[in-house]
């Protein structure tokens, strides 16, 4: 029977202000039963118990999309209740069987759930070789060696012990706060290679990924230098960000500082939170957009080519508009279908008692930055203030507009139906690999409409702790036909389609390789 989305994000705040309490929670949108409607998975923090106690509370939730904004709680039937203090989720078909699988990160461990294809999932963590790390937070699927099997990166935050939590705040004034990350030791990230048999090999050291210590928050993927290999961007909290350039042969080089995306252009190291790696100016090069905390701005780095980025945060008018806010989840999508990708940010302060020591508020409104074709963005704040965290995106009702799902600490999630861009046309593209990489993750798509081009690289990793639908979506404004679609598959094959009608979900299968 249809049910309301009534799951509470139980982050379990305590007087001790344990650091994990302010960090949850992720949301994943994926079609787990292949019925054509995106379903919703929520990662919960914990039951209302102290983090000092072992917590085996079952609390994650999967909702099946029944259509017309009706959802059914199928958590028990699917076998996805989970355990522990949950953080994030990453969805993709890692075993190429045509059904989307799920990786869930939790404090101290991760869980890999294989989609059986009958509406249920199997926990295959122990047999898969997925290691436990001290604090896995975000994760993402991608094919770094283009072998047709999806590999996995797990982003790790820091070492944390509830028994040695430092006191932060003002003892005399009588309040305590969540501590600055400087009080915690950072961690390397974890890269896992898919062995094609349901198992993974930890290649963190041999790849060069483990040589860099950070305080990771989010991960995003793109081929930023257009060499045919997917690169990795990791946001770090109060330490410089990482851009891992894919050098082939299983090796990565960290180049964020020389590329211009490690810190802000004024030299400040930011509390970087979420990230998305998409082309915002339609020049064919993927740009970077991040969220950060109040008084830091939400950085926008424009890809100049030749491995370099330019900080356009203030010139784009994003800087002044984002300065008062703390952002977490985000998504770069064309929300009004005008042919230019916009930006959604999920806002909320780190602290739940900000009003005691600041003029700011703990609960904040979400924010939409509409893309003007002149390189600037128009900001709009909307909705009820809350401590928003994760955000994921998909067309939940099939009307061609991208909707949003946002989590809120201590509250039920927001389901935001998109009503922008009335009358504008659109095209959605679902890719199907021949046999391997069935999701087409990493494929690059170029479309041309009325002489104007748009670009997309397929990924489910977006924002903070969250995973969005794999469908590539393009706004077409008043055009009713797409003149040309060019697809570069991860295998290297190129495919062209011409004169495609607008306002449809187009499924494109990878062509056979040339004999």
Coordinates of N, CA, C and O in Angstrom, one line a residue, residues 288-382:
X288 N 33.8 22.6 -12.1 CA 33.6 22.1 -10.7 C 32.8 23.1 -9.9 O 33.1 24.3 -9.9
X289 N 31.8 22.6 -9.1 CA 31.1 23.5 -8.2 C 31.1 22.7 -6.9 O 30.9 21.5 -6.8
X290 N 31.4 23.5 -5.8 CA 31.5 23.0 -4.4 C 30.6 23.7 -3.5 O 30.2 24.9 -3.7
X291 N 30.2 23.1 -2.4 CA 29.6 23.8 -1.3 C 30.6 23.8 -0.2 O 31.5 23.0 -0.1
X292 N 30.4 24.9 0.7 CA 31.3 25.0 1.9 C 30.5 25.7 2.9 O 29.3 25.9 2.8
X293 N 31.2 26.1 4.0 CA 30.5 26.7 5.1 C 30.3 28.2 5.0 O 30.9 28.9 4.2
X294 N 29.5 28.8 5.9 CA 29.3 30.2 6.0 C 30.6 31.0 6.1 O 31.5 30.6 6.7
X295 N 30.6 32.1 5.4 CA 31.8 33.0 5.3 C 32.9 32.5 4.4 O 34.0 33.0 4.4
X296 N 32.6 31.4 3.7 CA 33.6 30.8 2.8 C 33.2 30.9 1.3 O 34.1 30.8 0.5
X297 N 32.0 31.0 1.0 CA 31.4 31.0 -0.3 C 31.3 29.5 -0.8 O 31.9 28.6 -0.3
X298 N 30.5 29.4 -1.9 CA 30.4 28.1 -2.6 C 31.3 28.2 -3.9 O 30.9 28.9 -4.8
X299 N 32.4 27.6 -3.9 CA 33.4 27.9 -5.0 C 32.9 27.3 -6.4 O 32.3 26.2 -6.4
X300 N 33.1 28.1 -7.4 CA 32.9 27.7 -8.8 C 34.2 27.8 -9.6 O 34.7 28.9 -9.7
X301 N 34.7 26.6 -10.0 CA 35.9 26.6 -10.8 C 35.6 26.3 -12.2 O 35.1 25.2 -12.6
X302 N 35.9 27.2 -13.1 CA 35.7 27.0 -14.6 C 36.9 26.4 -15.2 O 38.0 26.8 -15.0
X303 N 36.6 25.3 -15.9 CA 37.6 24.5 -16.6 C 38.1 25.3 -17.9 O 37.3 25.6 -18.8
X304 N 39.4 25.7 -17.9 CA 40.0 26.5 -19.0 C 40.6 25.6 -20.0 O 41.0 26.1 -21.1
X305 N 40.7 24.3 -19.8 CA 41.4 23.4 -20.6 C 42.9 23.4 -20.2 O 43.4 24.1 -19.3
X306 N 43.7 22.5 -20.9 CA 45.1 22.4 -20.6 C 45.4 22.1 -19.1 O 46.4 22.4 -18.5
X307 N 44.4 21.4 -18.4 CA 44.5 21.0 -17.0 C 44.4 22.1 -16.0 O 44.7 21.9 -14.9
X308 N 43.9 23.3 -16.4 CA 43.7 24.4 -15.5 C 42.3 24.8 -15.3 O 41.5 24.7 -16.2
X309 N 42.1 25.4 -14.1 CA 40.7 25.9 -13.7 C 40.9 27.3 -13.2 O 42.0 27.7 -12.7
X310 N 39.8 28.1 -13.4 CA 39.8 29.5 -12.9 C 38.7 29.7 -11.9 O 37.6 29.2 -12.1
X311 N 39.0 30.3 -10.8 CA 38.0 30.5 -9.7 C 37.1 31.7 -10.2 O 37.5 32.8 -10.3
X312 N 35.8 31.3 -10.5 CA 34.8 32.3 -11.0 C 33.8 32.6 -10.0 O 32.7 33.1 -10.3
X313 N 34.0 32.3 -8.7 CA 33.0 32.3 -7.7 C 32.4 33.7 -7.6 O 31.1 33.8 -7.6
X314 N 33.2 34.7 -7.5 CA 32.6 36.1 -7.3 C 32.1 36.7 -8.6 O 31.1 37.3 -8.7
X315 N 32.9 36.4 -9.7 CA 32.5 37.0 -11.0 C 31.2 36.4 -11.5 O 30.5 37.0 -12.3
X316 N 30.9 35.2 -11.1 CA 29.6 34.5 -11.5 C 28.5 35.0 -10.6 O 27.3 34.6 -10.8
X317 N 28.7 35.8 -9.6 CA 27.7 36.3 -8.6 C 27.3 35.2 -7.6 O 26.4 35.4 -6.8
X318 N 28.0 34.1 -7.6 CA 27.7 33.0 -6.6 C 28.3 33.4 -5.3 O 27.8 33.1 -4.3
X319 N 29.5 34.0 -5.3 CA 30.2 34.3 -4.1 C 29.4 35.1 -3.1 O 29.2 34.7 -1.9
X320 N 28.9 36.3 -3.5 CA 28.1 37.1 -2.5 C 26.8 36.4 -2.1 O 26.4 36.5 -0.9
X321 N 26.2 35.7 -3.0 CA 24.9 35.1 -2.7 C 25.1 33.9 -1.8 O 24.2 33.5 -1.0
X322 N 26.2 33.2 -1.8 CA 26.4 32.0 -1.0 C 27.1 32.3 0.3 O 27.1 31.5 1.2
X323 N 27.7 33.5 0.5 CA 28.6 33.8 1.6 C 27.9 33.6 3.0 O 28.6 33.0 3.9
X324 N 26.6 33.9 3.2 CA 26.0 33.7 4.5 C 25.6 32.3 4.8 O 25.2 32.0 5.9
X325 N 25.8 31.4 3.9 CA 25.1 30.1 4.0 C 26.2 29.0 4.1 O 27.3 29.1 3.6
X326 N 25.8 27.9 4.7 CA 26.5 26.6 4.8 C 25.9 25.6 3.9 O 24.7 25.3 4.2
X327 N 26.6 25.1 2.9 CA 26.0 24.2 2.0 C 26.6 22.8 2.2 O 27.7 22.6 2.5
X328 N 25.7 21.8 1.9 CA 26.1 20.4 2.0 C 25.9 19.7 0.6 O 26.7 19.7 -0.3
X329 N 24.7 19.0 0.5 CA 24.3 18.4 -0.8 C 24.1 19.4 -1.9 O 23.8 20.6 -1.6
X330 N 24.3 19.0 -3.1 CA 24.1 19.9 -4.2 C 23.9 19.1 -5.5 O 24.2 17.9 -5.5
X331 N 23.4 19.7 -6.5 CA 23.3 19.1 -7.8 C 23.3 20.1 -8.9 O 22.7 21.2 -8.8
X332 N 24.1 19.8 -10.0 CA 24.2 20.7 -11.2 C 23.3 20.0 -12.3 O 23.7 19.0 -12.8
X333 N 22.1 20.6 -12.5 CA 21.2 20.1 -13.5 C 20.5 21.3 -14.1 O 20.4 22.4 -13.6
X334 N 19.9 21.1 -15.3 CA 19.1 22.1 -16.0 C 17.7 22.1 -15.4 O 16.8 21.4 -16.0
X335 N 17.4 22.8 -14.3 CA 16.1 22.6 -13.7 C 15.0 23.3 -14.4 O 13.8 22.9 -14.3
X336 N 15.3 24.3 -15.2 CA 14.2 25.0 -16.0 C 14.2 24.7 -17.5 O 13.5 25.3 -18.3
X337 N 15.0 23.7 -17.8 CA 15.1 23.2 -19.2 C 15.3 24.2 -20.3 O 14.7 24.2 -21.4
X338 N 16.1 25.2 -20.0 CA 16.4 26.3 -20.9 C 17.7 26.1 -21.7 O 18.1 26.9 -22.5
X339 N 18.4 24.9 -21.5 CA 19.6 24.6 -22.2 C 20.9 25.0 -21.4 O 22.0 24.8 -21.9
X340 N 20.7 25.5 -20.2 CA 21.9 25.9 -19.3 C 21.7 25.2 -18.0 O 20.7 25.4 -17.3
X341 N 22.7 24.5 -17.5 CA 22.7 23.8 -16.2 C 22.7 24.8 -15.1 O 23.4 25.8 -15.1
X342 N 21.8 24.6 -14.1 CA 21.7 25.4 -12.9 C 22.3 24.7 -11.7 O 22.8 23.5 -11.8
X343 N 22.2 25.3 -10.5 CA 22.8 24.7 -9.3 C 21.8 24.7 -8.2 O 21.2 25.8 -7.9
X344 N 21.6 23.6 -7.5 CA 20.8 23.5 -6.3 C 21.7 23.2 -5.1 O 22.6 22.3 -5.2
X345 N 21.5 23.9 -4.0 CA 22.3 23.6 -2.8 C 21.4 23.3 -1.6 O 20.4 24.0 -1.4
X346 N 21.8 22.3 -0.8 CA 21.0 22.0 0.4 C 21.8 22.7 1.6 O 23.0 22.3 1.8
X347 N 21.2 23.6 2.2 CA 21.9 24.5 3.2 C 21.5 24.2 4.6 O 20.3 23.8 4.9
X348 N 22.4 24.4 5.6 CA 22.2 24.3 7.0 C 23.5 24.4 7.8 O 24.5 23.9 7.3
X349 N 23.4 25.0 8.9 CA 24.7 25.2 9.6 C 25.2 23.9 10.2 O 24.4 22.9 10.4
X350 N 26.5 23.8 10.5 CA 27.1 22.6 11.2 C 26.5 22.5 12.6 O 26.1 21.4 13.0
X351 N 26.4 23.6 13.3 CA 25.9 23.6 14.7 C 24.4 23.6 14.8 O 23.7 24.2 13.9
X352 N 23.9 23.0 15.8 CA 22.5 23.0 16.1 C 22.1 24.1 17.1 O 20.9 24.2 17.5
X353 N 23.1 24.9 17.6 CA 22.9 25.9 18.5 C 23.6 27.2 18.1 O 24.1 28.0 19.0
X354 N 23.7 27.5 16.8 CA 24.4 28.6 16.3 C 23.9 29.9 16.9 O 24.7 30.9 17.0
X355 N 22.7 30.0 17.2 CA 22.1 31.3 17.7 C 22.7 31.7 19.0 O 22.6 32.9 19.4
X356 N 23.3 30.8 19.8 CA 23.9 31.1 21.1 C 25.2 32.0 20.9 O 25.5 32.7 21.9
X357 N 25.9 31.9 19.8 CA 27.1 32.6 19.7 C 27.3 33.3 18.4 O 28.4 33.8 18.1
X358 N 26.3 33.4 17.6 CA 26.4 34.1 16.3 C 25.1 34.7 15.9 O 24.0 34.4 16.4
X359 N 25.2 35.6 14.9 CA 23.9 36.2 14.3 C 23.3 35.3 13.3 O 22.2 35.6 12.8
X360 N 24.0 34.2 12.9 CA 23.4 33.3 12.0 C 22.4 32.3 12.6 O 22.3 32.3 13.8
X361 N 21.7 31.6 11.8 CA 20.8 30.6 12.3 C 21.2 29.2 12.0 O 21.9 28.9 10.9
X362 N 20.9 28.2 12.8 CA 21.3 26.8 12.6 C 20.5 26.3 11.4 O 21.1 25.6 10.5
X363 N 19.3 26.6 11.3 CA 18.4 26.2 10.2 C 18.4 27.2 9.1 O 18.2 28.4 9.3
X364 N 18.6 26.7 7.9 CA 18.7 27.6 6.7 C 17.9 27.1 5.6 O 17.5 25.9 5.5
X365 N 17.5 28.0 4.7 CA 16.8 27.7 3.5 C 17.7 27.1 2.4 O 18.9 27.4 2.4
X366 N 17.1 26.3 1.5 CA 17.8 25.8 0.4 C 18.0 26.9 -0.6 O 17.3 27.9 -0.6
X367 N 18.8 26.7 -1.6 CA 19.2 27.7 -2.6 C 19.2 27.2 -4.0 O 19.7 26.1 -4.2
X368 N 18.7 28.0 -4.9 CA 18.8 27.7 -6.3 C 19.5 28.8 -7.1 O 19.2 30.0 -6.9
X369 N 20.5 28.4 -7.9 CA 21.3 29.4 -8.7 C 20.9 29.1 -10.1 O 21.4 28.1 -10.7
X370 N 20.1 30.0 -10.7 CA 19.7 29.8 -12.1 C 20.8 30.4 -13.0 O 21.3 31.5 -12.8
X371 N 21.2 29.7 -14.0 CA 22.3 30.0 -14.9 C 21.8 31.0 -16.0 O 21.0 30.7 -16.8
X372 N 22.4 32.1 -16.0 CA 22.3 33.1 -17.1 C 23.3 32.8 -18.2 O 24.4 32.4 -17.8
X373 N 22.9 32.9 -19.4 CA 23.9 32.6 -20.5 C 25.1 33.5 -20.5 O 26.0 33.3 -21.3
X374 N 25.2 34.5 -19.7 CA 26.3 35.4 -19.7 C 27.4 35.1 -18.6 O 28.2 35.9 -18.4
X375 N 27.3 33.9 -18.1 CA 28.3 33.5 -17.1 C 28.0 33.9 -15.7 O 28.8 33.7 -14.8
X376 N 26.8 34.4 -15.4 CA 26.4 34.8 -14.0 C 25.2 33.9 -13.6 O 24.6 33.3 -14.5
X377 N 24.9 33.9 -12.3 CA 23.8 33.1 -11.8 C 23.0 34.0 -10.9 O 23.5 34.8 -10.2
X378 N 21.7 33.7 -11.0 CA 20.7 34.4 -10.1 C 20.3 33.5 -9.0 O 19.8 32.4 -9.2
X379 N 20.4 34.0 -7.8 CA 20.2 33.2 -6.6 C 18.8 33.4 -6.0 O 18.3 34.5 -6.0
X380 N 18.2 32.3 -5.6 CA 16.9 32.3 -5.0 C 16.9 31.4 -3.8 O 17.3 30.2 -3.9
X381 N 16.5 31.9 -2.6 CA 16.3 31.1 -1.4 C 14.9 30.6 -1.3 O 14.0 31.4 -1.6
X382 N 14.6 29.4 -0.9 CA 13.2 29.0 -0.9 C 13.0 27.9 0.2 O 14.0 27.2 0.6

